[in-house]
Amino acid sequence: MPPSRKRSRLTRKSKSKKSVGTRNPETPPQSQAETSSEPLTRPHAAFNVLTVSSRNATQASLANLGQNPFEHGKKQDHEEPASPHAQKKVGYAPLHDPPLVLPECPTNEEKYCYLHTNRVPLYIFGIFAFFSLSAGMWLFTVCDYIFAWFGLFVFLLQAYLMVSYFVGIVGRDWDFESHKQVLLSYVITATNAPTADIYLPCCSEDLTILENTYKHVQNLEYPQDKLKVYVMDDGNKAEVKEIAERFCPRPDFLSELIPEHLADDKTAIIQTPQFFRVGSNQTWVEQGAGVTQELFYRVVQVNRNRWGASICVGSNAVYRRAALEEVGGTAEIGFSEDVHTGFGAVNRGWKVKYIPLCLATGVCPDTPRSFLSQQMRWCMGSTTLLSNPEFWKSKLTFIQKVCYLCGFMYYSAVALSIFVSSIPGILLLWFRPIYFKYYNLAFAVPSIAYGLIVFHFWAKASFGFNVQHIMVIQSYAYLTAIKDKIFGKTLQWVPTGDARAHKSNKYRNMRILCWMWTLTVLGALVGAVTYRVGFKGMVWYNTLPLIILNVYNVYLAHPFLFHT
């Protein structure tokens, strides 16, 4: 592919990239590593690789590059508190940042662990749980006219699940054999290798994370005269400049991805998964956040890939320079700009392809506050795109628009679940006790089992209760983002890796709302049970399943409630 000679106009205006280092003209090619304020001004770079060095995206710890050489750089664990009470206090209101756990590159087994979606049991059990829950919710809705309003929430939830399952059922696994043929047909050599730029954005991340990233990038293999690396430091730290000047990357995973670009000159972006390894040395937030991403990258993106509707998530992606120039560069928006950039490319006839090879390991947010901030940005990006009239007037096919719409519906359904899942049983007990029976909750049992048992055996990562804890935070994050969008509040971009950037009131406000809703539900439950059992003679065991369910919900929410 002939290199592009056109100078780029793609300098991002919304986020100023400060130059913190320059290349020594006498430095040989194998030691070139730059930081730049205009990363796309290289006149001959045909492809651009984005690998984000922060907790909200995947680190450049790429597959088949050896073990992490920076074990000595890990922070030491804090001393254990002397008493169980002190341990609980530190867990809920920590006085220090959690210890840093650096990622190591995926093993060969992990690299290919997303090749098989194992979708059949996932969708069989999922559809059964869907019909069971839907039946119970509709029976509640139609049992009395005073509950008719609940039908709106049921309809919205069913619409999302029906669209989601449709896309999943008609989807198919990625064709790995075809990919291997592409690799054989387009072998990267020093002669035919296109030029590539690697971007390493950062903003106030821990230097140990950056050093780990740069060290792994240094080990990449690619023709040295065709590669250039840019460290884009919004924090303008002298230490970042010093680290960046030490290392020279040689892109290796490009040999897996560049051939796909060469095989189809209309491919704008090749996206790979953000892979997160889950370990006992991580915080409960990191553990839960890492596992929740598996469904999206192992199944959802693969399903959407069939229709050309996979989204670009930014990191671990290879962008064709010509496509970026045509769309005017990266979308100038403070959140989920990668999704908007990918949409702009697809709307102009380009393709976004997804390859489910885990080529890098990421680091997730490690505190509830940073996780809530990240999830708010993701939700806001989707709602902003879907509320843009240009999306509905775009050239995307009907099924492509449905796939994008499904993402927005997911955020809405999860946000609504805060209220929808808690109130039917309590309202029935208060106002229509004649219909209240202990076996009513049987309709919800398949859904609970689906989330706790089916996913436990399906997931490659360790699937535990931390996932359920994290989903509570997700619900309130999406609720906040949708509320801000409705009321026209702009969400400012903050880097997930900068702890100081998350000192906003939104986390506090959502915890207050969670406390208020939890106490309201518990108060209504205690009042209803006391009144019906104590004064109206209802048999006690009819209320037992509802009590157990609400105690379980409090257990799921308690880390968010108490973690300041």
XYZ file of C-alpha atoms in Angstrom:
564
model
C 0.000 0.000 0.000
C 1.597 3.276 -1.041
C 2.227 5.576 1.878
C 0.230 8.773 2.155
C 2.208 11.953 1.390
C -0.529 14.329 2.464
C 0.115 16.218 5.669
C -2.533 15.571 8.262
C -5.055 18.035 9.707
C -5.854 15.786 12.631
C -4.502 17.694 15.609
C -7.088 17.333 18.365
C -8.243 20.762 19.550
C -10.378 19.759 22.483
C -7.537 18.134 24.350
C -4.253 19.951 24.019
C -1.333 17.537 23.786
C 1.707 19.274 25.243
C 5.069 18.472 23.741
C 7.325 17.071 26.421
C 10.111 15.611 24.345
C 11.781 15.801 20.950
C 13.753 13.409 18.851
C 17.504 13.753 18.610
C 18.380 13.886 14.878
C 21.434 11.763 15.573
C 19.413 9.032 17.251
C 19.328 5.857 15.157
C 15.927 4.478 14.051
C 15.844 1.774 16.703
C 15.800 4.367 19.493
C 13.192 6.792 18.255
C 10.441 7.630 20.714
C 8.774 11.016 20.698
C 6.221 13.014 22.525
C 4.457 15.511 20.353
C 1.735 18.122 20.267
C 0.850 17.173 16.661
C 1.023 13.395 16.455
C -0.427 13.142 12.955
C 1.912 15.536 11.163
C 4.099 12.722 9.937
C 3.677 12.950 6.161
C 4.104 9.251 5.350
C 2.378 7.310 8.147
C -0.238 5.006 6.610
C -1.572 3.512 9.841
C -2.034 4.739 13.377
C -2.123 2.571 16.489
C -3.739 3.817 19.678
C -2.712 2.208 22.942
C -3.906 4.137 25.989
C -1.741 4.166 29.090
C -4.417 4.612 31.721
C -6.719 2.650 33.973
C -9.704 3.005 31.684
C -8.073 1.287 28.750
C -5.660 -1.436 27.822
C -1.966 -1.119 28.484
C 0.540 -1.924 25.773
C 1.424 -5.249 27.348
C 1.161 -7.130 24.114
C 0.872 -10.844 23.481
C 3.918 -13.042 22.932
C 6.346 -10.442 24.277
C 7.601 -12.147 27.401
C 6.878 -11.495 31.039
C 6.527 -8.187 32.801
C 10.061 -6.859 33.484
C 8.905 -4.296 36.016
C 7.925 -6.449 38.988
C 10.217 -4.314 41.104
C 8.068 -1.296 40.239
C 4.950 -2.509 42.054
C 3.840 -0.633 45.095
C 4.143 -2.490 48.347
C 0.931 -3.562 50.024
C -0.124 -1.631 53.095
C 0.175 -3.350 56.408
C -2.880 -5.319 57.456
C -5.090 -3.550 60.012
C -4.855 -5.007 63.469
C -8.520 -5.935 63.894
C -11.372 -7.174 61.683
C -13.213 -3.930 62.399
C -10.223 -1.921 61.202
C -9.983 -4.089 58.094
C -13.622 -3.373 57.254
C -13.093 0.331 57.845
C -10.102 0.416 55.516
C -12.075 -1.531 52.903
C -15.024 0.861 52.905
C -13.199 4.141 53.546
C -9.549 3.590 52.540
C -7.045 6.182 53.651
C -4.625 5.424 50.826
C -4.783 4.537 47.165
C -4.978 0.773 46.554
C -1.718 -0.963 45.667
C -0.888 -0.872 41.980
C -1.079 -4.177 40.102
C 0.715 -3.984 36.768
C -0.594 -6.023 33.833
C 1.376 -8.760 32.161
C 0.948 -9.590 28.509
C -1.603 -12.306 27.626
C -0.380 -15.865 27.416
C -0.883 -17.843 24.217
C -3.956 -19.457 25.751
C -5.399 -16.087 26.762
C -4.688 -14.631 23.352
C -7.162 -17.014 21.732
C -9.634 -17.381 24.604
C -12.307 -15.237 22.901
C -12.327 -17.199 19.644
C -15.262 -19.359 20.743
C -18.252 -17.439 22.041
C -20.014 -20.569 23.335
C -23.200 -18.662 22.568
C -25.627 -21.609 22.429
C -26.001 -22.309 26.181
C -25.751 -18.591 26.896
C -28.731 -17.764 24.699
C -30.782 -20.855 25.550
C -30.709 -20.075 29.265
C -30.966 -16.352 28.582
C -34.111 -16.638 26.479
C -35.728 -18.921 29.044
C -34.946 -16.407 31.803
C -36.264 -13.620 29.578
C -39.647 -15.297 29.029
C -39.967 -16.235 32.690
C -39.237 -12.728 33.955
C -41.440 -11.149 31.290
C -44.372 -13.361 32.272
C -44.056 -12.375 35.919
C -43.766 -8.662 35.151
C -46.768 -8.668 32.822
C -48.869 -10.617 35.321
C -48.085 -7.928 37.881
C -48.959 -5.197 35.377
C -52.365 -6.607 34.420
C -53.458 -7.848 37.851
C -54.970 -4.437 38.615
C -55.400 -1.172 36.747
C -53.403 0.735 39.370
C -50.276 -1.088 38.164
C -50.857 -0.394 34.460
C -48.129 2.286 34.414
C -45.565 -0.436 35.110
C -46.233 -1.800 31.628
C -44.174 1.023 30.110
C -41.042 -0.141 31.924
C -41.767 -3.753 31.020
C -42.152 -2.803 27.364
C -38.842 -0.902 27.292
C -37.016 -3.765 28.991
C -38.517 -6.343 26.645
C -37.726 -4.239 23.586
C -34.060 -4.111 24.563
C -33.833 -7.830 25.334
C -35.636 -8.832 22.143
C -33.329 -6.718 19.983
C -30.274 -7.933 21.883
C -31.179 -11.600 21.557
C -32.073 -11.172 17.885
C -28.651 -9.712 17.099
C -27.043 -12.500 19.120
C -28.996 -15.365 17.578
C -28.374 -14.308 13.980
C -24.734 -13.533 14.753
C -21.908 -15.942 14.143
C -18.447 -16.624 15.458
C -15.439 -14.926 13.947
C -13.819 -16.780 11.038
C -10.365 -17.510 12.401
C -9.422 -19.699 9.431
C -10.041 -16.798 7.079
C -7.798 -14.619 9.233
C -4.996 -17.171 9.004
C -5.294 -17.141 5.220
C -4.999 -13.360 5.251
C -1.826 -13.602 7.341
C -0.340 -16.042 4.839
C -1.311 -13.896 1.865
C -0.064 -10.612 3.296
C 3.112 -11.387 5.194
C 4.647 -8.213 6.612
C 8.229 -7.679 5.463
C 10.658 -4.778 5.538
C 9.772 -4.106 1.908
C 5.986 -4.103 1.963
C 5.313 -2.947 5.531
C 3.279 0.266 5.578
C 4.338 3.057 7.878
C 2.694 3.193 11.289
C 2.418 5.654 14.152
C 1.810 4.487 17.722
C 0.094 6.903 20.109
C 0.492 6.560 23.856
C -1.815 9.153 25.466
C -1.495 9.755 29.188
C -2.558 12.307 31.774
C -1.212 12.112 35.322
C -1.119 8.318 35.384
C 1.221 6.568 37.770
C 4.724 6.548 36.279
C 5.029 2.846 37.033
C 2.111 2.133 34.704
C 3.659 4.251 31.962
C 7.057 2.624 32.370
C 5.455 -0.801 32.150
C 3.617 0.238 28.993
C 6.659 1.706 27.275
C 8.811 -1.279 28.159
C 6.393 -3.673 26.496
C 6.074 -1.433 23.459
C 9.863 -1.476 23.210
C 9.757 -5.215 22.611
C 7.402 -5.066 19.643
C 8.669 -6.300 16.299
C 8.177 -4.293 13.123
C 10.460 -2.785 10.474
C 12.127 -0.023 12.420
C 12.198 2.576 9.675
C 8.424 2.259 9.215
C 7.500 2.998 12.806
C 7.194 6.109 14.925
C 5.926 6.406 18.503
C 4.325 9.442 20.130
C 3.905 9.878 23.869
C 1.097 12.429 24.250
C 1.253 13.746 27.799
C -1.591 16.027 28.862
C 0.007 16.214 32.295
C 3.223 17.753 30.889
C 5.451 15.890 33.331
C 9.213 15.995 33.007
C 9.320 12.428 34.344
C 7.182 11.221 31.439
C 9.591 12.816 28.991
C 12.498 11.067 30.691
C 10.775 7.668 30.555
C 9.632 8.117 26.946
C 13.121 8.964 25.743
C 14.481 5.704 27.179
C 12.423 3.294 25.120
C 12.037 2.363 21.482
C 8.938 0.404 20.434
C 8.919 -2.158 17.627
C 5.245 -3.001 16.976
C 4.651 -6.747 17.009
C 0.916 -7.134 17.128
C 0.803 -5.140 13.920
C 1.711 -8.388 12.170
C -1.707 -9.709 13.252
C -3.675 -6.612 12.275
C -1.966 -4.812 9.390
C -2.572 -7.745 6.975
C -6.322 -7.311 7.526
C -5.938 -3.692 6.430
C -3.925 -4.720 3.387
C -6.525 -7.324 2.418
C -9.310 -4.717 2.276
C -8.480 -1.129 1.406
C -11.888 0.043 2.689
C -11.110 -1.012 6.258
C -10.750 2.102 8.383
C -10.222 0.590 11.832
C -9.206 -2.832 13.112
C -10.357 -3.168 16.714
C -9.180 -5.827 19.181
C -10.497 -6.604 22.678
C -9.629 -4.833 25.864
C -8.595 -7.869 27.871
C -8.438 -7.746 31.671
C -6.877 -10.418 33.833
C -8.615 -10.895 37.182
C -6.548 -11.752 40.257
C -6.828 -11.902 44.023
C -4.268 -9.084 44.385
C -6.691 -6.607 42.798
C -9.373 -4.527 44.478
C -12.966 -5.729 44.298
C -13.641 -2.952 41.795
C -10.882 -4.120 39.448
C -12.031 -7.719 39.703
C -15.657 -6.934 38.962
C -14.948 -4.365 36.259
C -12.635 -6.709 34.384
C -15.128 -9.561 34.246
C -18.032 -7.382 33.110
C -16.189 -6.560 29.878
C -15.917 -10.172 28.725
C -19.485 -10.472 27.438
C -19.074 -7.381 25.283
C -15.727 -8.303 23.738
C -16.298 -12.037 23.477
C -19.890 -12.046 22.180
C -21.472 -8.647 21.506
C -18.697 -7.211 19.337
C -18.444 -10.492 17.415
C -22.200 -10.479 16.776
C -22.126 -6.893 15.549
C -19.120 -7.602 13.352
C -21.303 -9.676 11.016
C -23.284 -6.562 10.114
C -20.351 -4.171 10.003
C -21.590 -2.566 13.214
C -18.726 -3.266 15.610
C -17.739 -0.134 17.464
C -14.305 1.350 17.893
C -13.342 1.534 21.561
C -10.159 3.518 21.012
C -7.306 1.581 22.559
C -5.703 -1.463 20.915
C -6.934 -0.415 17.501
C -5.175 0.214 14.192
C -6.541 3.171 12.212
C -6.005 3.753 8.508
C -4.640 7.250 8.106
C -6.582 7.943 4.897
C -9.851 7.152 6.671
C -9.036 9.477 9.566
C -8.225 12.273 7.141
C -11.528 11.796 5.335
C -13.595 12.006 8.537
C -11.657 15.058 9.730
C -9.695 13.317 12.442
C -10.760 12.055 15.818
C -14.180 13.333 16.859
C -13.820 16.443 19.016
C -15.960 15.344 21.925
C -15.018 14.920 25.576
C -16.243 11.330 25.936
C -16.329 8.183 23.787
C -14.752 10.037 20.885
C -13.617 6.678 19.530
C -17.223 5.500 19.038
C -18.094 8.726 17.225
C -14.965 8.488 15.068
C -15.821 4.928 14.055
C -19.389 5.940 13.240
C -18.114 8.790 11.075
C -15.919 6.384 9.134
C -18.698 3.823 8.592
C -21.065 6.582 7.492
C -18.573 7.508 4.765
C -18.329 3.997 3.392
C -15.411 2.727 5.457
C -15.446 -0.402 7.619
C -14.751 -1.027 11.288
C -13.666 -4.630 11.764
C -13.394 -6.483 15.034
C -10.827 -9.225 15.617
C -11.328 -11.088 18.941
C -7.651 -11.794 19.568
C -6.517 -10.666 23.023
C -3.276 -8.930 22.152
C -2.936 -6.771 25.248
C -3.806 -6.780 28.920
C -5.506 -3.827 30.533
C -5.841 -2.223 33.940
C -9.364 -1.414 35.147
C -10.425 1.394 37.477
C -9.582 0.359 41.031
C -11.998 2.518 43.040
C -15.793 2.945 42.867
C -15.368 6.658 42.171
C -13.143 6.193 39.121
C -15.299 3.314 37.849
C -18.464 5.424 38.084
C -16.744 8.226 36.174
C -15.645 5.834 33.428
C -19.077 4.272 33.034
C -20.726 7.694 32.893
C -18.478 8.679 29.985
C -19.272 5.498 28.091
C -23.009 5.925 28.560
C -22.891 9.609 27.662
C -21.044 8.779 24.442
C -23.773 6.378 23.350
C -26.662 8.669 24.285
C -25.013 11.622 22.539
C -24.608 9.646 19.328
C -28.153 8.273 19.360
C -29.664 11.697 20.098
C -27.838 13.258 17.159
C -30.159 13.694 14.133
C -27.183 12.980 11.875
C -27.134 9.405 13.147
C -30.703 8.735 12.023
C -30.067 10.409 8.657
C -26.816 8.519 8.140
C -26.090 5.962 5.428
C -25.867 3.097 7.905
C -28.052 0.117 7.097
C -31.124 -0.636 9.174
C -29.451 -3.515 11.037
C -26.373 -1.362 11.743
C -28.574 1.294 13.310
C -30.338 -1.400 15.315
C -26.971 -2.557 16.687
C -26.062 0.974 17.753
C -29.539 1.433 19.214
C -29.117 -1.786 21.178
C -26.142 -0.266 22.973
C -28.174 2.746 24.073
C -31.076 0.527 25.128
C -28.681 -1.478 27.289
C -27.674 1.618 29.236
C -31.320 2.632 29.647
C -32.422 -0.830 30.782
C -29.652 -1.093 33.369
C -30.458 2.384 34.722
C -34.172 1.567 34.997
C -33.429 -1.691 36.782
C -32.648 0.316 39.936
C -36.340 0.998 40.373
C -38.099 -1.651 38.287
C -36.633 -4.681 40.029
C -37.457 -3.596 43.588
C -41.021 -2.364 43.622
C -43.454 -4.991 42.214
C -43.419 -7.309 45.232
C -43.682 -4.498 47.777
C -46.504 -2.757 45.895
C -48.387 -6.025 45.605
C -47.989 -6.685 49.329
C -49.254 -3.215 50.224
C -52.145 -2.756 47.795
C -53.206 -6.163 46.438
C -52.246 -8.770 49.058
C -54.762 -11.221 47.616
C -52.311 -11.820 44.752
C -49.222 -11.970 46.964
C -47.884 -15.534 47.291
C -44.500 -16.943 48.218
C -44.141 -18.542 44.790
C -44.534 -15.250 42.899
C -40.766 -14.745 42.868
C -40.334 -18.022 41.005
C -40.632 -15.953 37.820
C -37.413 -14.129 38.760
C -35.406 -17.192 39.828
C -34.192 -18.074 36.274
C -32.857 -14.536 35.813
C -31.033 -14.630 39.143
C -29.597 -18.064 38.346
C -28.615 -16.859 34.881
C -26.554 -14.017 36.313
C -24.963 -16.019 39.120
C -24.577 -19.561 37.782
C -24.691 -19.594 33.973
C -22.251 -16.715 33.617
C -19.995 -18.253 36.255
C -19.471 -21.351 34.106
C -19.462 -19.469 30.796
C -16.928 -16.771 31.620
C -13.224 -17.314 31.089
C -12.416 -14.923 33.934
C -13.205 -15.614 37.573
C -16.887 -14.691 37.901
C -17.893 -13.904 41.493
C -20.041 -11.591 43.563
C -17.765 -8.653 42.793
C -19.422 -8.559 39.380
C -22.812 -8.102 41.038
C -21.406 -5.334 43.260
C -20.009 -3.563 40.201
C -23.321 -3.762 38.363
C -24.927 -1.677 41.114
C -22.422 1.109 40.430
C -23.032 0.740 36.698
C -26.756 1.276 37.202
C -26.251 4.557 39.045
C -23.564 5.693 36.590
C -25.890 5.186 33.633
C -28.749 6.865 35.480
C -26.540 9.904 36.108
C -25.367 10.094 32.498
C -28.895 9.813 31.078
C -30.154 12.405 33.558
C -27.343 14.791 32.590
C -28.119 14.292 28.912
C -31.822 15.011 29.431
C -31.068 18.213 31.358
C -28.313 19.299 28.983
C -25.405 19.017 31.385
C -22.042 18.597 29.697
C -19.785 15.847 30.968
C -16.174 16.957 30.997
C -13.519 14.450 30.012
C -11.327 13.226 32.855
C -8.621 10.570 32.606
C -9.452 7.441 34.542
C -5.869 7.135 35.681
C -5.808 10.510 37.408
C -7.337 10.073 40.852
C -7.570 13.822 41.394
C -9.815 14.168 38.352
C -12.669 12.266 39.980
C -13.254 14.610 42.921
C -16.705 15.610 41.705
C -20.060 15.639 43.430
C -21.614 13.072 41.110
C -20.199 10.113 43.002
C -21.368 11.571 46.303
C -24.808 12.362 44.890
C -25.262 8.857 43.518
C -24.289 7.325 46.848
C -26.848 9.574 48.545
C -29.490 8.469 46.031
C -28.542 4.834 46.594
C -28.876 5.306 50.353
C -32.242 7.036 49.980
C -33.648 4.405 47.632
C -32.329 1.514 49.728
C -33.806 2.934 52.936
C -37.088 3.703 51.170
C -37.406 0.156 49.851
C -36.446 -1.400 53.190
C -38.823 0.889 55.057
C -41.679 0.033 52.712
C -40.870 -3.667 53.031
C -40.701 -3.648 56.837
C -43.904 -1.639 57.021
C -45.766 -3.928 54.613
C -44.610 -7.146 56.294
C -45.402 -5.806 59.769
C -48.839 -4.643 58.710
C -49.856 -7.750 56.744
C -48.358 -10.400 59.030
C -48.736 -8.651 62.375
C -52.149 -7.046 61.950
C -53.890 -8.738 59.018
C -52.975 -12.337 59.708
C -51.046 -13.130 56.528
C -48.983 -16.308 56.869
C -45.362 -15.349 57.469
C -43.793 -17.665 54.921
C -45.505 -15.837 52.053
C -43.266 -12.841 52.737
C -40.043 -14.792 53.274
C -38.870 -14.916 49.603
C -39.386 -11.160 49.236
C -37.432 -10.493 52.436
C -34.563 -12.704 51.257
C -34.486 -10.985 47.863
C -34.283 -7.517 49.392
C -31.595 -8.556 51.870
C -29.644 -9.911 48.906
C -30.062 -6.595 47.057
C -28.731 -4.711 50.084
C -25.760 -7.065 50.178
C -25.016 -6.298 46.523
C -25.223 -2.542 47.125
C -23.331 -2.351 50.413
C -19.807 -1.803 48.958
C -21.127 1.191 47.023
C -23.090 2.471 50.012
C -20.161 2.410 52.409
C -17.167 3.087 50.144
C -16.453 6.797 50.496
